[in-house]
PDB file of C-alpha atoms in Angstrom:
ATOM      1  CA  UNK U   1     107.343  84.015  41.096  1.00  0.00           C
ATOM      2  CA  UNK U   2     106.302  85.120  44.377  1.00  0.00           C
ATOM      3  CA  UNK U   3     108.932  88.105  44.325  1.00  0.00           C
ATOM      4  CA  UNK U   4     108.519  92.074  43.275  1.00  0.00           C
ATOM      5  CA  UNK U   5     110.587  93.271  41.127  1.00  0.00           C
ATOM      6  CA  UNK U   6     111.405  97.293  40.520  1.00  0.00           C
ATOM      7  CA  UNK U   7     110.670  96.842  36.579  1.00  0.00           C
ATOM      8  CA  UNK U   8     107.310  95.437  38.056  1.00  0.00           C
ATOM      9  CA  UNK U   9     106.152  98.163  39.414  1.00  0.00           C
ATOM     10  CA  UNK U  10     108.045 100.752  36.562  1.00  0.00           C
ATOM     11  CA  UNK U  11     105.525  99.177  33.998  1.00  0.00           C
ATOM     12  CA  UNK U  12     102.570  99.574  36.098  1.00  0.00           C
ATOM     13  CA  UNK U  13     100.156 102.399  34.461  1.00  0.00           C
ATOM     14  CA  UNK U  14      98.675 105.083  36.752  1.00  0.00           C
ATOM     15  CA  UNK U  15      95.407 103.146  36.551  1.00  0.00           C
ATOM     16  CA  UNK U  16      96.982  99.971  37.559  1.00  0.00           C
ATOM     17  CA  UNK U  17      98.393 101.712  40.888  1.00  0.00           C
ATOM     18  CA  UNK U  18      95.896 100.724  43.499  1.00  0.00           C
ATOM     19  CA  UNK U  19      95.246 103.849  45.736  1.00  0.00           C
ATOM     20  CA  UNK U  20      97.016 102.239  48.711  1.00  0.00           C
ATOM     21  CA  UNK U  21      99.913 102.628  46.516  1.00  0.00           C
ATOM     22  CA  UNK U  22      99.567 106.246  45.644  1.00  0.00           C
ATOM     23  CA  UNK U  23      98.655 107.393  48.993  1.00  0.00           C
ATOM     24  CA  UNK U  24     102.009 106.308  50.329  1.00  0.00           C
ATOM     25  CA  UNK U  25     103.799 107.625  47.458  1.00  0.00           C
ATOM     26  CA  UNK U  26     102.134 111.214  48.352  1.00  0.00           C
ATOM     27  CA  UNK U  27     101.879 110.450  52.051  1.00  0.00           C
ATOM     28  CA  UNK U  28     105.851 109.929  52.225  1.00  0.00           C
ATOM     29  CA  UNK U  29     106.979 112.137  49.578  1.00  0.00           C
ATOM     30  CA  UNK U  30     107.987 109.052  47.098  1.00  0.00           C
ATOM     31  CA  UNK U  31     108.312 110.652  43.948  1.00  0.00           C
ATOM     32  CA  UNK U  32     108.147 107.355  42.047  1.00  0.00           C
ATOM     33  CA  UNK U  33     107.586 103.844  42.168  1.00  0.00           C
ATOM     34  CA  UNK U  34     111.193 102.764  41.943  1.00  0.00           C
ATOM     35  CA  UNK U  35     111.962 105.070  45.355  1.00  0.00           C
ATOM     36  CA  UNK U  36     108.730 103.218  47.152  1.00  0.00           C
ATOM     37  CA  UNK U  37     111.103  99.855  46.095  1.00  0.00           C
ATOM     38  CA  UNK U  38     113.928 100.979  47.760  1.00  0.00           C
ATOM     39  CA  UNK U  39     112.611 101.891  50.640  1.00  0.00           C
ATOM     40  CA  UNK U  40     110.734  98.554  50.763  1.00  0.00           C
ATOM     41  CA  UNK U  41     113.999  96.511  49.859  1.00  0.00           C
ATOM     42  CA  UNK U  42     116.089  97.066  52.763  1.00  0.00           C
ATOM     43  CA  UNK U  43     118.557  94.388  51.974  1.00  0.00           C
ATOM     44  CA  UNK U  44     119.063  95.764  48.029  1.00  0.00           C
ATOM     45  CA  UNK U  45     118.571  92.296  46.955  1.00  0.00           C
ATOM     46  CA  UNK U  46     116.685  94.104  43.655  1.00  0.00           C
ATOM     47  CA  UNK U  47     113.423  91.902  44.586  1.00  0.00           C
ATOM     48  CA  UNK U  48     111.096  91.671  47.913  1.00  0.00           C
ATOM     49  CA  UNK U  49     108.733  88.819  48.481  1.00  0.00           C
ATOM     50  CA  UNK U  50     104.934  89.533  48.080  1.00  0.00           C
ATOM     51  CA  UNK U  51     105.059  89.305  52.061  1.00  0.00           C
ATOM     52  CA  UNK U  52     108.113  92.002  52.290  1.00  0.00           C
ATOM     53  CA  UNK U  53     106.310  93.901  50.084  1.00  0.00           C
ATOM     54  CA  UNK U  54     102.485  94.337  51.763  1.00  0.00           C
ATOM     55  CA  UNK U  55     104.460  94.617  55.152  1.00  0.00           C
ATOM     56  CA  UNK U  56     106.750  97.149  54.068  1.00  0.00           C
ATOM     57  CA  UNK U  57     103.325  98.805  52.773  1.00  0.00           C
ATOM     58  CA  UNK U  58     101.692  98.624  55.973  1.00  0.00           C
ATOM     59  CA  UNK U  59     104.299  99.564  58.611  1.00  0.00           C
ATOM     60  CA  UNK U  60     104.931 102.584  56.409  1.00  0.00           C
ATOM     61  CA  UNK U  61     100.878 103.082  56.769  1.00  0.00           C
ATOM     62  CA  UNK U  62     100.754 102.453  60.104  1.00  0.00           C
ATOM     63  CA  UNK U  63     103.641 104.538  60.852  1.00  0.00           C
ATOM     64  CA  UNK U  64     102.107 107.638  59.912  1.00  0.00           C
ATOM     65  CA  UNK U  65      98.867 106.712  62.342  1.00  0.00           C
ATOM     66  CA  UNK U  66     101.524 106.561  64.957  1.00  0.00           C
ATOM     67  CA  UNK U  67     102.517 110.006  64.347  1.00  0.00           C
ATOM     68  CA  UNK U  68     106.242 108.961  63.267  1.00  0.00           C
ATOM     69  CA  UNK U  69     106.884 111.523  60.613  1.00  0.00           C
ATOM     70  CA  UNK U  70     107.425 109.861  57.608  1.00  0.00           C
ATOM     71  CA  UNK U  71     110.953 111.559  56.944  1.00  0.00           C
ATOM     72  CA  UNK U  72     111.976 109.164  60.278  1.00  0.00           C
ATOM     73  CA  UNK U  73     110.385 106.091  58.795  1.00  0.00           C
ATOM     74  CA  UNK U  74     112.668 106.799  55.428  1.00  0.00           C
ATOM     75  CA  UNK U  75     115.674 107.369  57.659  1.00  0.00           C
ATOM     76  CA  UNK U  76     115.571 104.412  59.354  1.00  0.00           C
ATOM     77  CA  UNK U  77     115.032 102.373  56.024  1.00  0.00           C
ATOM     78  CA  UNK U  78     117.880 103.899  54.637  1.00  0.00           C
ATOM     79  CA  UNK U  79     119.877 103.080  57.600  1.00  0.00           C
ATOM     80  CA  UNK U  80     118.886  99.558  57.415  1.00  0.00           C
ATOM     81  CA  UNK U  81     120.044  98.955  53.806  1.00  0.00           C
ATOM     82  CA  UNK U  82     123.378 101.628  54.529  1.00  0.00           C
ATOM     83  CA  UNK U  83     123.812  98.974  57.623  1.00  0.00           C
ATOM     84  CA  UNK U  84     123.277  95.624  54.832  1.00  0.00           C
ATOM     85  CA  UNK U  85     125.415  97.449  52.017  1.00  0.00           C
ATOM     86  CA  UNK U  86     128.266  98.356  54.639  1.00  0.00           C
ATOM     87  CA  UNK U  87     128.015  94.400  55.879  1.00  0.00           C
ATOM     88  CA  UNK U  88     128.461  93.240  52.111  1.00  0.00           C
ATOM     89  CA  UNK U  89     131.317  95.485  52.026  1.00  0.00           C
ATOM     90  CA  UNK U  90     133.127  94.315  55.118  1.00  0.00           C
ATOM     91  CA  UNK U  91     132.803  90.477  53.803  1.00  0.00           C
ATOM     92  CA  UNK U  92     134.235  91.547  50.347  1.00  0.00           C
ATOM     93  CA  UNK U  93     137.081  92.941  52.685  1.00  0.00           C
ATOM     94  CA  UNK U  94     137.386  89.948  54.855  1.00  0.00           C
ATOM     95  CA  UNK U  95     137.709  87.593  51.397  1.00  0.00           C
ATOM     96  CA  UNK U  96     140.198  89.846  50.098  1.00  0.00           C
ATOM     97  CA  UNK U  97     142.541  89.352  52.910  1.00  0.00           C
ATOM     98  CA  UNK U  98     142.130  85.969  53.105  1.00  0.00           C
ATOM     99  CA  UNK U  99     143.169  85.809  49.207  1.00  0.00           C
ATOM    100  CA  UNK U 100     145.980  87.695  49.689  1.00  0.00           C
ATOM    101  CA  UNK U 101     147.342  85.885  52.394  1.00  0.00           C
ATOM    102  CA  UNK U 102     147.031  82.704  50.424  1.00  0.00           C
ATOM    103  CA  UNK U 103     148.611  84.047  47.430  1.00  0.00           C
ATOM    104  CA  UNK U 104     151.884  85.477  50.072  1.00  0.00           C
ATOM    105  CA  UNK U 105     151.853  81.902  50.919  1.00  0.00           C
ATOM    106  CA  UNK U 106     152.603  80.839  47.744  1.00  0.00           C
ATOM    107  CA  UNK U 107     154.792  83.307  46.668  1.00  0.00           C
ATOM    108  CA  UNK U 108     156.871  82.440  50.013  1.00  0.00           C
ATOM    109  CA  UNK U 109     156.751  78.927  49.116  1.00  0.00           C
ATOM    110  CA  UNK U 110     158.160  79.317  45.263  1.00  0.00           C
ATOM    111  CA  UNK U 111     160.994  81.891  46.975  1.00  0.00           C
ATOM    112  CA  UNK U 112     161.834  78.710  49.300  1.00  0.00           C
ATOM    113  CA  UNK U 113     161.628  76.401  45.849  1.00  0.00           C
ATOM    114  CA  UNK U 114     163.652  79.094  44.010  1.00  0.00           C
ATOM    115  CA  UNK U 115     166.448  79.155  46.693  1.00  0.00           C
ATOM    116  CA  UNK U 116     166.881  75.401  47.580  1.00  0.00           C
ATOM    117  CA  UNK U 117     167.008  74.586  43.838  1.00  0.00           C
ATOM    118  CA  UNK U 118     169.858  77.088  43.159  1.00  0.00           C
ATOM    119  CA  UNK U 119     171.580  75.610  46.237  1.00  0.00           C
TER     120      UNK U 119
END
């Protein structure tokens, strides 16, 4: 499907995991697969392309050749999707206000109806 999903990589066996894999899980303290998805899904979608995911892989490789310790390189994921979650949010918000407008609209409209009617 060209997508990763977290169930994906739940079902793999330990003999499935290539060592790549289970170096970074040791390397940055990952104590499963389903935490080495989050930290690769920064936008929480639930799924990362193929290319998300053997990036995500190999900046989080790379990272520790550039001495960034890998608690930073966690942070700033974490950040990223805190960042995404918090922008969700803020639309939900935004839609919200724009509903209830709309329905104060109405209501001021039928109080208009209501009083010229009786009139």
């Amino acid at each position: 499907s060209g997508t990763v999903t977290v169930s994906e990589l739940v079902r793999l066996r330990d003999d499935e995991i290539p060592e790549l894999f289970k170096k970074t899980l040791n390397d940055f303290k990952l104590e499963s697969m389903v935490e080495l998805f989050e930290v690769l899904d920064g936008d929480t979608s639930g799924h990362i392309t193929e290319d998300e995911f053997v990036d995500g892989l190999l900046n989080l490789n790379l990272s520790e050749f550039a001495s960034v310790p890998p608690e930073i390189v966690l942070i700033l994921k974490l950040s990223r999707s805190l960042t995404r979650k918090a922008s969700d949010q803020f639309d939900l918000v935004v839609e919200c206000r724009t509903i209830l407008r709309r329905m104060s609209e109405i209501l001021q409209d039928c109080e208009g109806a209501t009083k010229s009617s009786a009139a």
